[in-house]
mmCIF file of C-alpha atoms in Angstrom:
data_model
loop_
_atom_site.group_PDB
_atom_site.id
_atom_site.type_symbol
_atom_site.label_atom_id
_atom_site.label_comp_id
_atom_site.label_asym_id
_atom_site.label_seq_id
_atom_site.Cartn_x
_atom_site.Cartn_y
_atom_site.Cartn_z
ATOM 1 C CA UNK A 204 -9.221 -29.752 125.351
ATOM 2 C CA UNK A 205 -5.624 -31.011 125.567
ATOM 3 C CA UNK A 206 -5.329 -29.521 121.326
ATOM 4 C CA UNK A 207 -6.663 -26.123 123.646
ATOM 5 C CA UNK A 208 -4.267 -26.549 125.892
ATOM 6 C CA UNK A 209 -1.351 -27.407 124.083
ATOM 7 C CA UNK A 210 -2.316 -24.683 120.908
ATOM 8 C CA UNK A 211 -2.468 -22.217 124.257
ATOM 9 C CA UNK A 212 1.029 -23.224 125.450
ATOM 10 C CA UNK A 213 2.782 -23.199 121.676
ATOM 11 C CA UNK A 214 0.950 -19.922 121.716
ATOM 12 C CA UNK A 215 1.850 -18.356 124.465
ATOM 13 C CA UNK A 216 5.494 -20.359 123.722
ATOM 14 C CA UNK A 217 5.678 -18.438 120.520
ATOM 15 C CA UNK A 218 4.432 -15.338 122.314
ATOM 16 C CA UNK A 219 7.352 -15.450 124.919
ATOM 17 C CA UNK A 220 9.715 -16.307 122.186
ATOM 18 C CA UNK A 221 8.805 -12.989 120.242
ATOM 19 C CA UNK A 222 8.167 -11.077 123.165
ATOM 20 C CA UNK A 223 11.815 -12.107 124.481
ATOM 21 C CA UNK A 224 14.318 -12.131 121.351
ATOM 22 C CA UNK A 225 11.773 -10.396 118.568
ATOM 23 C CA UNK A 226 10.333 -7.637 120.131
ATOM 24 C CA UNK A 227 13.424 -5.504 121.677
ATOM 25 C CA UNK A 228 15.035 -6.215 118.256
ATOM 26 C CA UNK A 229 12.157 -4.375 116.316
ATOM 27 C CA UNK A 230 11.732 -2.199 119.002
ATOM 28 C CA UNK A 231 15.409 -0.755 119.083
ATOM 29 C CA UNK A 232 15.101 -0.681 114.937
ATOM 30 C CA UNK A 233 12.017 1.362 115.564
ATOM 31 C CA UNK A 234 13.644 3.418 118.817
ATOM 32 C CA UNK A 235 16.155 4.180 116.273
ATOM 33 C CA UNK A 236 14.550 4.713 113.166
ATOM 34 C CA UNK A 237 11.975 7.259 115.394
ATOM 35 C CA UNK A 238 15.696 9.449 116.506
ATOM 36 C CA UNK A 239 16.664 9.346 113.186
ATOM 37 C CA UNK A 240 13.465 10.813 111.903
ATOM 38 C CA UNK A 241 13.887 13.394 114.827
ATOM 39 C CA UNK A 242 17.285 14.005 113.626
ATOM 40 C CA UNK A 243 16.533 14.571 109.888
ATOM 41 C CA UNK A 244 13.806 16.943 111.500
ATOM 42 C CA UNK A 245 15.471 18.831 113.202
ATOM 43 C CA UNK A 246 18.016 19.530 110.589
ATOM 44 C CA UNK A 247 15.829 20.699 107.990
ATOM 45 C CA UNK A 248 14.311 23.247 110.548
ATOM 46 C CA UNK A 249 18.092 23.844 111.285
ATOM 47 C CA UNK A 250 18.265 24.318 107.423
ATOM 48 C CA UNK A 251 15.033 26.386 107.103
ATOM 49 C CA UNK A 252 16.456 28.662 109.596
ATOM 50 C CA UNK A 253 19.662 29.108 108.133
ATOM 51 C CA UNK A 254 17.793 29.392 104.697
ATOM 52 C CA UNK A 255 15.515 32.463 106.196
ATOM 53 C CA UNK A 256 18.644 33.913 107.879
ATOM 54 C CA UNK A 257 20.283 33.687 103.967
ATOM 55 C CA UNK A 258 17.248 35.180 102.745
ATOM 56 C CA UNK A 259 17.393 38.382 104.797
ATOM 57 C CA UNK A 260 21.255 38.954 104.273
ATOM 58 C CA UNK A 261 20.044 38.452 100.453
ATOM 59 C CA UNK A 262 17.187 41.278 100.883
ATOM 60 C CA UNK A 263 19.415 42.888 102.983
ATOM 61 C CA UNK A 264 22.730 43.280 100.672
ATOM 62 C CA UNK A 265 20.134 44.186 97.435
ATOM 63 C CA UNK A 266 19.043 46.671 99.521
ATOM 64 C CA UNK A 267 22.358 48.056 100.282
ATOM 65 C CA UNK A 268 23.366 47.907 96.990
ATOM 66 C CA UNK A 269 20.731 49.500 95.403
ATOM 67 C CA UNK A 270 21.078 52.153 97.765
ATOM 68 C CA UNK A 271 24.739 52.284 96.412
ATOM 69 C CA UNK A 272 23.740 52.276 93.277
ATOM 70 C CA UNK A 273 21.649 55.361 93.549
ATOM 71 C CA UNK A 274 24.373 57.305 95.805
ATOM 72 C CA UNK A 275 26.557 56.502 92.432
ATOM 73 C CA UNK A 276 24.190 57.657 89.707
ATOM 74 C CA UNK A 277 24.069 60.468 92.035
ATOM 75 C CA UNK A 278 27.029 61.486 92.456
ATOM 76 C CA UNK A 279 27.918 60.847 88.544
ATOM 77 C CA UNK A 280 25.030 62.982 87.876
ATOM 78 C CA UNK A 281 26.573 65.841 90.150
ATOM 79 C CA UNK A 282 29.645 65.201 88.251
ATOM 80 C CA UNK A 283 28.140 65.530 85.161
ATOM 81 C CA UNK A 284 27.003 68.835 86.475
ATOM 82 C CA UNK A 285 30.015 70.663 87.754
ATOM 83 C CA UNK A 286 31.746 69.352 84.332
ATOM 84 C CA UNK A 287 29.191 70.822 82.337
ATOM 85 C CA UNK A 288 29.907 74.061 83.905
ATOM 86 C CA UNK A 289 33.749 74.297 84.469
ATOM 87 C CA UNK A 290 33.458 73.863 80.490
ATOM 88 C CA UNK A 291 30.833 76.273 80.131
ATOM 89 C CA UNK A 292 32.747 78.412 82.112
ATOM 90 C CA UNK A 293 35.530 77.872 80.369
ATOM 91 C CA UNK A 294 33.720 78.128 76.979
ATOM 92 C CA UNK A 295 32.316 82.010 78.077
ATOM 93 C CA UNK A 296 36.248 82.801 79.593
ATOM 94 C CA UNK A 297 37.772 81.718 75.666
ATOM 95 C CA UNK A 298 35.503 83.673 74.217
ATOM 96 C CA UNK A 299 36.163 86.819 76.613
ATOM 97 C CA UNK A 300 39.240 86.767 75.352
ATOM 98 C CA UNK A 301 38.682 86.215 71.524
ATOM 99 C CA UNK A 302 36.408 89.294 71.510
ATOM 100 C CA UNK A 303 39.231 91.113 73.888
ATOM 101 C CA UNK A 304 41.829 89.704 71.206
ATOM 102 C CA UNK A 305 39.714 90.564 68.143
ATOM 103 C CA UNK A 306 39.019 94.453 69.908
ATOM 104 C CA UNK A 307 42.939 95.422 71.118
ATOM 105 C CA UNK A 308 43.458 93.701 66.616
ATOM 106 C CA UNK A 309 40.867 95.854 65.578
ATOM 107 C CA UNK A 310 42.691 99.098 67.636
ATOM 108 C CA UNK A 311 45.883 98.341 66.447
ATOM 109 C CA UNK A 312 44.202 98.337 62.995
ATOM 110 C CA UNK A 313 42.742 101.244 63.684
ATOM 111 C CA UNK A 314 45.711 102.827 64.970
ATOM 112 C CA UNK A 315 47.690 101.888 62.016
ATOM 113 C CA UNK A 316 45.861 103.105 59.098
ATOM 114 C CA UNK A 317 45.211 106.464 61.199
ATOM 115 C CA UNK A 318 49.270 106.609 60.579
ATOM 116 C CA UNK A 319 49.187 105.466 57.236
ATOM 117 C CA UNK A 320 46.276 108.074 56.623
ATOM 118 C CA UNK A 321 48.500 110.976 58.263
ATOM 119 C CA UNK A 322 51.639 109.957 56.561
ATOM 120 C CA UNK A 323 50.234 110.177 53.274
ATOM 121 C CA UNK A 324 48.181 113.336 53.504
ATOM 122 C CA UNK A 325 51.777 114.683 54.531
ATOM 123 C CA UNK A 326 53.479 113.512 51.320
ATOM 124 C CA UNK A 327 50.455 115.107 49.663
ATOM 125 C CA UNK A 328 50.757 118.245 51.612
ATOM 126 C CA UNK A 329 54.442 118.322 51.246
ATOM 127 C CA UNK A 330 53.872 117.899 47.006
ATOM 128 C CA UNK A 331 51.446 120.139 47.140
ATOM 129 C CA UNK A 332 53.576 122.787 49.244
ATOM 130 C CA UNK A 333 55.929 122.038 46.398
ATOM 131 C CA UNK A 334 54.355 122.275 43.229
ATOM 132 C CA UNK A 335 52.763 125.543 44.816
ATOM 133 C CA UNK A 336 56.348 126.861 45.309
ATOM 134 C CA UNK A 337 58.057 125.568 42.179
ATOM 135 C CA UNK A 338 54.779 126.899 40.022
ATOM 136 C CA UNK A 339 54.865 130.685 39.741
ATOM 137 C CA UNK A 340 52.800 132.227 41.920
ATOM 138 C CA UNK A 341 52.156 135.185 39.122
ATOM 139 C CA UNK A 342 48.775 133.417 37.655
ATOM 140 C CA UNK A 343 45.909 132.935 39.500
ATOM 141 C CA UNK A 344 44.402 130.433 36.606
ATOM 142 C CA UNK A 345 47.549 128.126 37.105
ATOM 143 C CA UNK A 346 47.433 128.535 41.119
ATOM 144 C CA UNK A 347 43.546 127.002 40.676
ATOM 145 C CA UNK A 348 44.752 124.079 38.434
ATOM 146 C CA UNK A 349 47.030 123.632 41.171
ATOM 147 C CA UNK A 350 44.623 123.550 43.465
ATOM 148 C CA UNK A 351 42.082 121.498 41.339
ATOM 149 C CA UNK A 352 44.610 118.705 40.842
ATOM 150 C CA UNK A 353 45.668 118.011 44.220
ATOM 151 C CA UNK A 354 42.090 118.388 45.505
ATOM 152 C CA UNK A 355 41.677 115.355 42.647
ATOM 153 C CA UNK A 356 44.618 113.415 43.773
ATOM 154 C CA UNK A 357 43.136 113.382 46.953
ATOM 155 C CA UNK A 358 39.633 112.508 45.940
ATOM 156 C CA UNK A 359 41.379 109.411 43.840
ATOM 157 C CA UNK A 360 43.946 108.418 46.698
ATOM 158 C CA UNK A 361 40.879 108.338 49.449
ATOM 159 C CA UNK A 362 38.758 106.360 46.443
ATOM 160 C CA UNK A 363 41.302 103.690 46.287
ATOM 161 C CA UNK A 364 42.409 103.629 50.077
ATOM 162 C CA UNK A 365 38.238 103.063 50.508
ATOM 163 C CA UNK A 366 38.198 100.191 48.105
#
């Protein structure tokens, strides 16, 4: 019984020992290994939250600019647009005035071989007037050559004005 006793006091000596110097030692390294597990929790829920908040300005800023991107194409479609139809307008205007152009030309052409036409039937008339007058008047088979000739000097003048 005394090996009891004295196994029961080195026991309970080793017991005190730990429980004394031992135990608040390994109890403050586990008090402080628990906070910082609570600490390293808490900041990777701080860093999930921040991560989530990241996320939506993400989603949030594709969002606006795909919406940007769409106003754009938009508006460089309407550009396109009005473009296309200051030159068409443009286009139709030129050619208003070509075909104004090309008419007043064609007038003018016109207008000039009217004169040319008058101013040469007058040189015809006036030879005529005076071959008529220098020829004698006396023989009507002579005043019909007359005649006949400048009728064909007409006929070949408006055959080669034509060509």
């Amino acid at each position: 019984m005394v090996e009891y006793i004295s196994e029961l006091i080195g026991f309970a000596l080793v017991v005190f020992v730990l429980a004394r110097w031992l135990l608040p030692v390994l109890n403050k390294g586990m008090k402080e290994r628990q906070e910082a597990i609570g600490r390293q929790l808490e900041e990777a829920e701080e860093a999930q939250r921040r991560l989530a908040a990241a996320r939506e300005d993400y989603e949030r800023m594709l969002a606006e600019a795909r919406q940007e991107g769409e106003r754009l194409a938009e508006s460089a479609r309407e550009q396109g647009e009005a473009i296309q139809r200051e030159m068409r307008e443009q286009a139709q205007a030129e050619g208003r005035r070509i075909v104004e152009q090309a008419r007043q030309q064609i007038q003018a052409d016109h207008q000039q071989t009217l004169n040319e036409l008058q101013s040469t039937v007058g040189r015809l008339t006036a030879g005529l007037a005076e071959r008529i007058v220098d020829e004698s008047m006396k023989d009507d088979a002579r005043q019909g050559r007359v005649i006949d000739r400048f009728l064909d000097e007409i006929e070949e003048s408006s055959r080669v004005g034509v060509r």
